[in-house]
Amino acid sequence: MTPLNINDFVRDLYATNEFIPLHAPTFCGNEKGYVTQTIDSTFVSSVGKFVDQFETQIEQITGTGKAVATVNGTAALHTALHMAGVRAGDLVITQALTFVATCNALFHMGAEPAFVDVSEKSLGLCPKALELFLQEHAVLSENGAVHKKTKQRFQAVVPMHTFGHPVELDELQAVCSKWNIALVEDAAESLGSYYKGVHTGTFGDYGAISFNGNKIITTGGGGVVLCKSADSGAKTKHITTTAKVPHPFEFYHDEAGFNYRMPNLNAALGCAQLEQLEMFIDQKRLLASQYQSFFKSSDFEFVTEPEYAKSNYWLNAIICPDKESRDLVLQETNAAGVMTRPIWQLMHRLPMFKNALRGELTVSEQIESRLINLPSSPIGL
């Protein structure tokens, strides 16, 4: 029996004895109808009404100046970093406690990650750790912040809103402004999450959201770049659509671009999903409150939203007393058909990033050894 009868509790939540996944998509709206419309129109690729509609809906939800839909979240982050001026050879500060896609985007551009610790409050990049890291490794020059020894530029800081919980954005913005470094938000997991009443992904120079099949809403595969203004959005749209200059029939491209366009077929699915976003969030927050009550008097700490934030609770999580109890819960829940997962291995433990510059990662290491994600699909749908 797992500690606290977690298996029984989760099965009661989802009212099933079948296998319970970590996070499954929910299709209970206009998904089939919109996708069928797309097929009937024959506009299933990168041109079609649903792409424009999807971008407009995202703009209305997030309050961003312009949303640019992309083929996946990694493409969105790659584009956001490119638009923020990151180039090959630059250093980009991010957290070691993140999904590998954050660092893969940097690898694709020839940039190098530099890892900073996370905050216990948010599980995302810690502004105090960031400031200490920059004081130790950086100096301000006419080219901005550069590494004291190698003179590489620190071109961007990329916090990730872990499991949908917003990071301390005011404090991070202040540090980035002081050091003249761009802030690019990895908001892959935080659609519908708010920092002091403002949607995540809209504080930095750019933000990126993912719509993979396991996210709070899905387009099958997809992402979006959040841009502060219509002008920066137009430039972002241009670079993601092969930098093709509009013309009635000629093919002319004025710079090297990306083919990162979201297909209309995916956007149709996303439009139907966005119509249900508020309902999904309500159900996920209800689920979180039930988990929180269940673990309240135990040795397991349920991860809650920071006091300044309203989280979408994309993935629910607990902090176990120690690694041994974590391993026991993982073994017994998965053996019983209740899917739980540890948090990702820290990025500097992976072979491709083992030599990356990094600061002290004490909090990250503690969380890595003790955190478990629990089934988090919306309940009651």
Tab-separated table of N, CA and C in Angstrom, residues 183-286:
chain	number	residue	atom	x	y	z
A	183	LEU	N	14.480	39.535	-21.264
A	183	LEU	CA	13.706	38.531	-20.537
A	183	LEU	C	12.763	37.835	-21.510
A	184	VAL	N	12.929	36.527	-21.656
A	184	VAL	CA	12.082	35.718	-22.536
A	184	VAL	C	11.439	34.637	-21.675
A	185	GLU	N	10.120	34.637	-21.589
A	185	GLU	CA	9.423	33.701	-20.712
A	185	GLU	C	9.126	32.371	-21.420
A	186	ASP	N	9.577	31.297	-20.805
A	186	ASP	CA	9.143	29.973	-21.230
A	186	ASP	C	7.840	29.693	-20.483
A	187	ALA	N	6.743	30.073	-21.131
A	187	ALA	CA	5.402	29.923	-20.553
A	187	ALA	C	4.709	28.689	-21.111
A	188	ALA	N	5.500	27.696	-21.520
A	188	ALA	CA	4.965	26.503	-22.186
A	188	ALA	C	3.816	25.879	-21.414
A	189	GLU	N	3.908	25.898	-20.078
A	189	GLU	CA	2.960	25.162	-19.243
A	189	GLU	C	1.907	26.055	-18.593
A	190	SER	N	1.911	27.357	-18.896
A	190	SER	CA	1.159	28.281	-18.050
A	190	SER	C	0.049	29.050	-18.751
A	191	LEU	N	-0.540	28.496	-19.814
A	191	LEU	CA	-1.713	29.153	-20.390
A	191	LEU	C	-2.818	29.218	-19.340
A	192	GLY	N	-3.343	30.412	-19.108
A	192	GLY	CA	-4.380	30.588	-18.103
A	192	GLY	C	-3.865	30.895	-16.717
A	193	SER	N	-2.545	31.087	-16.570
A	193	SER	CA	-1.949	31.456	-15.281
A	193	SER	C	-1.647	32.956	-15.267
A	194	TYR	N	-1.805	33.573	-14.079
A	194	TYR	CA	-1.677	35.025	-13.970
A	194	TYR	C	-0.742	35.407	-12.821
A	195	TYR	N	0.089	36.402	-13.105
A	195	TYR	CA	0.973	36.996	-12.104
A	195	TYR	C	0.408	38.372	-11.757
A	196	LYS	N	-0.069	38.515	-10.524
A	196	LYS	CA	-0.671	39.780	-10.077
A	196	LYS	C	-1.723	40.270	-11.074
A	197	GLY	N	-2.517	39.339	-11.572
A	197	GLY	CA	-3.619	39.681	-12.455
A	197	GLY	C	-3.272	39.824	-13.919
A	198	VAL	N	-2.006	39.640	-14.273
A	198	VAL	CA	-1.557	39.769	-15.665
A	198	VAL	C	-1.072	38.411	-16.149
A	199	HIS	N	-1.441	38.059	-17.379
A	199	HIS	CA	-1.138	36.718	-17.886
A	199	HIS	C	0.357	36.501	-18.060
A	200	THR	N	0.802	35.304	-17.710
A	200	THR	CA	2.203	34.938	-17.916
A	200	THR	C	2.550	34.970	-19.407
A	201	GLY	N	3.830	35.164	-19.677
A	201	GLY	CA	4.295	35.221	-21.063
A	201	GLY	C	4.237	36.601	-21.670
A	202	THR	N	3.649	37.561	-20.944
A	202	THR	CA	3.481	38.914	-21.486
A	202	THR	C	4.362	39.943	-20.792
A	203	PHE	N	5.175	39.510	-19.819
A	203	PHE	CA	6.048	40.445	-19.099
A	203	PHE	C	7.379	40.635	-19.818
A	204	GLY	N	7.915	39.565	-20.342
A	204	GLY	CA	9.211	39.630	-20.986
A	204	GLY	C	9.144	40.263	-22.355
A	205	ASP	N	10.308	40.350	-22.991
A	205	ASP	CA	10.348	40.857	-24.360
A	205	ASP	C	9.494	39.979	-25.276
A	206	TYR	N	9.534	38.669	-25.000
A	206	TYR	CA	8.705	37.700	-25.724
A	206	TYR	C	8.370	36.564	-24.762
A	207	GLY	N	7.320	35.813	-25.112
A	207	GLY	CA	6.960	34.625	-24.356
A	207	GLY	C	6.611	33.500	-25.315
A	208	ALA	N	6.655	32.265	-24.831
A	208	ALA	CA	6.350	31.109	-25.666
A	208	ALA	C	5.474	30.143	-24.890
A	209	ILE	N	4.405	29.663	-25.545
A	209	ILE	CA	3.474	28.712	-24.939
A	209	ILE	C	3.426	27.455	-25.801
A	210	SER	N	3.200	26.310	-25.164
A	210	SER	CA	3.091	25.030	-25.870
A	210	SER	C	1.658	24.518	-25.840
A	211	PHE	N	1.269	23.830	-26.916
A	211	PHE	CA	-0.045	23.188	-26.993
A	211	PHE	C	0.111	21.705	-27.331
A	212	ASN	N	1.145	21.090	-26.781
A	212	ASN	CA	1.342	19.652	-26.945
A	212	ASN	C	0.130	18.901	-26.382
A	213	GLY	N	0.019	17.628	-26.700
A	213	GLY	CA	-1.140	16.855	-26.288
A	213	GLY	C	-1.343	16.753	-24.798
A	214	ASN	N	-0.289	17.004	-24.004
A	214	ASN	CA	-0.416	16.890	-22.552
A	214	ASN	C	-0.616	18.239	-21.859
A	215	LYS	N	-0.768	19.321	-22.628
A	215	LYS	CA	-0.947	20.636	-22.016
A	215	LYS	C	-2.414	20.891	-21.681
A	216	ILE	N	-2.683	22.040	-21.050
A	216	ILE	CA	-4.034	22.310	-20.557
A	216	ILE	C	-5.040	22.416	-21.697
A	217	ILE	N	-4.634	22.943	-22.848
A	217	ILE	CA	-5.384	22.777	-24.093
A	217	ILE	C	-4.386	22.329	-25.144
A	218	THR	N	-4.866	21.622	-26.141
A	218	THR	CA	-3.947	21.094	-27.145
A	218	THR	C	-4.401	21.401	-28.557
A	219	THR	N	-3.416	21.555	-29.432
A	219	THR	CA	-3.674	21.618	-30.870
A	219	THR	C	-3.114	20.361	-31.542
A	220	GLY	N	-2.836	19.343	-30.741
A	220	GLY	CA	-2.157	18.137	-31.217
A	220	GLY	C	-0.662	18.331	-31.075
A	221	GLY	N	-0.139	19.263	-31.815
A	221	GLY	CA	1.224	19.769	-31.649
A	221	GLY	C	1.149	21.233	-32.007
A	222	GLY	N	1.738	22.093	-31.245
A	222	GLY	CA	1.641	23.513	-31.574
A	222	GLY	C	2.213	24.385	-30.485
A	223	GLY	N	2.419	25.641	-30.822
A	223	GLY	CA	2.904	26.622	-29.869
A	223	GLY	C	2.492	28.008	-30.311
A	224	VAL	N	2.866	28.993	-29.524
A	224	VAL	CA	2.584	30.378	-29.902
A	224	VAL	C	3.640	31.287	-29.291
A	225	VAL	N	4.041	32.300	-30.056
A	225	VAL	CA	4.931	33.340	-29.551
A	225	VAL	C	4.075	34.527	-29.142
A	226	LEU	N	4.258	35.007	-27.919
A	226	LEU	CA	3.553	36.189	-27.443
A	226	LEU	C	4.465	37.400	-27.621
A	227	CYS	N	3.978	38.387	-28.359
A	227	CYS	CA	4.773	39.571	-28.701
A	227	CYS	C	4.117	40.811	-28.083
A	228	LYS	N	4.935	41.755	-27.629
A	228	LYS	CA	4.411	42.908	-26.924
A	228	LYS	C	3.606	43.853	-27.809
A	229	SER	N	3.963	43.958	-29.079
A	229	SER	CA	3.328	44.942	-29.946
A	229	SER	C	2.951	44.331	-31.282
A	230	ALA	N	2.076	45.042	-31.999
A	230	ALA	CA	1.706	44.593	-33.341
A	230	ALA	C	2.920	44.598	-34.259
A	231	ASP	N	3.818	45.569	-34.067
A	231	ASP	CA	5.003	45.684	-34.921
A	231	ASP	C	5.941	44.497	-34.710
A	232	SER	N	6.242	44.187	-33.433
A	232	SER	CA	7.125	43.042	-33.170
A	232	SER	C	6.436	41.745	-33.576
A	233	GLY	N	5.100	41.716	-33.463
A	233	GLY	CA	4.359	40.546	-33.895
A	233	GLY	C	4.430	40.335	-35.395
A	234	ALA	N	4.359	41.423	-36.147
A	234	ALA	CA	4.451	41.322	-37.608
A	234	ALA	C	5.820	40.789	-38.025
A	235	LYS	N	6.872	41.259	-37.349
A	235	LYS	CA	8.218	40.774	-37.658
A	235	LYS	C	8.364	39.296	-37.293
A	236	THR	N	7.745	38.915	-36.168
A	236	THR	CA	7.804	37.519	-35.746
A	236	THR	C	7.051	36.629	-36.727
A	237	LYS	N	5.885	37.076	-37.155
A	237	LYS	CA	5.100	36.309	-38.133
A	237	LYS	C	5.890	36.138	-39.430
A	238	HIS	N	6.561	37.187	-39.834
A	238	HIS	CA	7.352	37.148	-41.060
A	238	HIS	C	8.460	36.101	-40.973
A	239	ILE	N	9.183	36.085	-39.853
A	239	ILE	CA	10.327	35.176	-39.730
A	239	ILE	C	9.867	33.725	-39.613
A	240	THR	N	8.654	33.499	-39.075
A	240	THR	CA	8.167	32.124	-38.930
A	240	THR	C	7.527	31.590	-40.211
A	241	THR	N	7.294	32.451	-41.172
A	241	THR	CA	6.649	32.030	-42.428
A	241	THR	C	7.632	32.159	-43.588
A	242	THR	N	8.854	31.683	-43.357
A	242	THR	CA	9.950	31.623	-44.328
A	242	THR	C	10.389	32.995	-44.820
A	243	ALA	N	10.024	34.048	-44.102
A	243	ALA	CA	10.398	35.423	-44.469
A	243	ALA	C	10.008	35.758	-45.911
A	244	LYS	N	8.846	35.277	-46.299
A	244	LYS	CA	8.357	35.525	-47.661
A	244	LYS	C	7.694	36.898	-47.737
A	245	VAL	N	8.112	37.693	-48.693
A	245	VAL	CA	7.526	39.017	-48.904
A	245	VAL	C	6.231	38.856	-49.706
A	246	PRO	N	5.119	39.407	-49.214
A	246	PRO	CA	3.836	39.233	-49.918
A	246	PRO	C	3.890	39.753	-51.364
A	247	HIS	N	3.342	38.961	-52.276
A	247	HIS	CA	3.293	39.327	-53.689
A	247	HIS	C	2.229	38.449	-54.339
A	248	PRO	N	1.508	38.966	-55.335
A	248	PRO	CA	0.453	38.162	-55.974
A	248	PRO	C	0.942	36.832	-56.528
A	249	PHE	N	2.198	36.771	-56.992
A	249	PHE	CA	2.669	35.503	-57.549
A	249	PHE	C	4.167	35.237	-57.398
A	250	GLU	N	4.972	36.249	-57.139
A	250	GLU	CA	6.416	36.046	-57.042
A	250	GLU	C	6.815	35.437	-55.692
A	251	PHE	N	7.898	34.653	-55.719
A	251	PHE	CA	8.489	34.124	-54.494
A	251	PHE	C	9.763	34.903	-54.199
A	252	TYR	N	9.698	35.739	-53.168
A	252	TYR	CA	10.872	36.507	-52.765
A	252	TYR	C	10.940	36.503	-51.237
A	253	HIS	N	12.111	36.162	-50.710
A	253	HIS	CA	12.325	36.072	-49.268
A	253	HIS	C	13.473	37.017	-48.915
A	254	ASP	N	13.241	37.931	-47.991
A	254	ASP	CA	14.218	38.994	-47.755
A	254	ASP	C	15.221	38.690	-46.638
A	255	GLU	N	15.112	37.532	-45.998
A	255	GLU	CA	16.103	37.090	-45.010
A	255	GLU	C	15.918	35.591	-44.787
A	256	ALA	N	16.860	34.989	-44.094
A	256	ALA	CA	16.727	33.568	-43.756
A	256	ALA	C	15.655	33.441	-42.679
A	257	GLY	N	14.653	32.617	-42.946
A	257	GLY	CA	13.541	32.490	-42.011
A	257	GLY	C	13.325	31.052	-41.573
A	258	PHE	N	12.272	30.867	-40.792
A	258	PHE	CA	11.897	29.550	-40.299
A	258	PHE	C	10.571	29.132	-40.934
A	259	ASN	N	10.401	27.852	-41.150
A	259	ASN	CA	9.103	27.340	-41.573
A	259	ASN	C	8.437	26.737	-40.334
A	260	TYR	N	7.910	27.613	-39.488
A	260	TYR	CA	7.366	27.205	-38.199
A	260	TYR	C	5.852	27.411	-38.132
A	261	ARG	N	5.191	27.468	-39.251
A	261	ARG	CA	3.770	27.789	-39.289
A	261	ARG	C	2.907	26.678	-38.700
A	262	MET	N	1.896	27.076	-37.923
A	262	MET	CA	0.928	26.102	-37.427
A	262	MET	C	-0.065	25.764	-38.527
A	263	PRO	N	-0.296	24.474	-38.816
A	263	PRO	CA	-1.300	24.105	-39.814
A	263	PRO	C	-2.720	24.478	-39.368
A	264	ASN	N	-3.548	24.804	-40.333
A	264	ASN	CA	-4.936	25.159	-40.066
A	264	ASN	C	-5.673	24.030	-39.351
A	265	LEU	N	-5.318	22.801	-39.673
A	265	LEU	CA	-5.943	21.635	-39.046
A	265	LEU	C	-5.725	21.652	-37.539
A	266	ASN	N	-4.498	21.947	-37.124
A	266	ASN	CA	-4.187	22.023	-35.693
A	266	ASN	C	-4.877	23.217	-35.043
A	267	ALA	N	-4.897	24.334	-35.760
A	267	ALA	CA	-5.523	25.537	-35.210
A	267	ALA	C	-7.018	25.329	-34.978
A	268	ALA	N	-7.664	24.558	-35.862
A	268	ALA	CA	-9.090	24.279	-35.690
A	268	ALA	C	-9.336	23.557	-34.375
A	269	LEU	N	-8.509	22.563	-34.092
A	269	LEU	CA	-8.615	21.844	-32.827
A	269	LEU	C	-8.398	22.808	-31.657
A	270	GLY	N	-7.396	23.684	-31.807
A	270	GLY	CA	-7.089	24.628	-30.742
A	270	GLY	C	-8.194	25.626	-30.475
A	271	CYS	N	-8.870	26.086	-31.520
A	271	CYS	CA	-9.973	27.041	-31.337
A	271	CYS	C	-11.082	26.430	-30.485
A	272	ALA	N	-11.413	25.168	-30.774
A	272	ALA	CA	-12.437	24.486	-29.985
A	272	ALA	C	-11.977	24.293	-28.537
A	273	GLN	N	-10.707	23.971	-28.344
A	273	GLN	CA	-10.165	23.796	-27.000
A	273	GLN	C	-10.186	25.104	-26.201
A	274	LEU	N	-9.842	26.204	-26.860
A	274	LEU	CA	-9.804	27.494	-26.167
A	274	LEU	C	-11.189	27.916	-25.681
A	275	GLU	N	-12.218	27.494	-26.379
A	275	GLU	CA	-13.581	27.797	-25.940
A	275	GLU	C	-13.884	27.175	-24.576
A	276	GLN	N	-13.118	26.148	-24.214
A	276	GLN	CA	-13.354	25.424	-22.960
A	276	GLN	C	-12.283	25.699	-21.904
A	277	LEU	N	-11.353	26.611	-22.204
A	277	LEU	CA	-10.216	26.831	-21.311
A	277	LEU	C	-10.654	27.193	-19.897
A	278	GLU	N	-11.583	28.089	-19.768
A	278	GLU	CA	-12.026	28.512	-18.436
A	278	GLU	C	-12.580	27.333	-17.642
A	279	MET	N	-13.341	26.479	-18.316
A	279	MET	CA	-13.894	25.295	-17.652
A	279	MET	C	-12.775	24.339	-17.238
A	280	PHE	N	-11.794	24.139	-18.131
A	280	PHE	CA	-10.672	23.265	-17.783
A	280	PHE	C	-9.945	23.782	-16.542
A	281	ILE	N	-9.690	25.078	-16.505
A	281	ILE	CA	-8.968	25.658	-15.364
A	281	ILE	C	-9.770	25.503	-14.081
A	282	ASP	N	-11.067	25.749	-14.146
A	282	ASP	CA	-11.903	25.582	-12.955
A	282	ASP	C	-11.821	24.157	-12.430
A	283	GLN	N	-11.883	23.180	-13.323
A	283	GLN	CA	-11.837	21.787	-12.913
A	283	GLN	C	-10.457	21.416	-12.360
A	284	LYS	N	-9.408	21.962	-12.964
A	284	LYS	CA	-8.059	21.653	-12.492
A	284	LYS	C	-7.783	22.310	-11.138
A	285	ARG	N	-8.322	23.491	-10.919
A	285	ARG	CA	-8.149	24.135	-9.616
A	285	ARG	C	-8.957	23.408	-8.538
A	286	LEU	N	-10.110	22.866	-8.923
A	286	LEU	CA	-10.874	22.046	-7.983
A	286	LEU	C	-10.090	20.787	-7.634
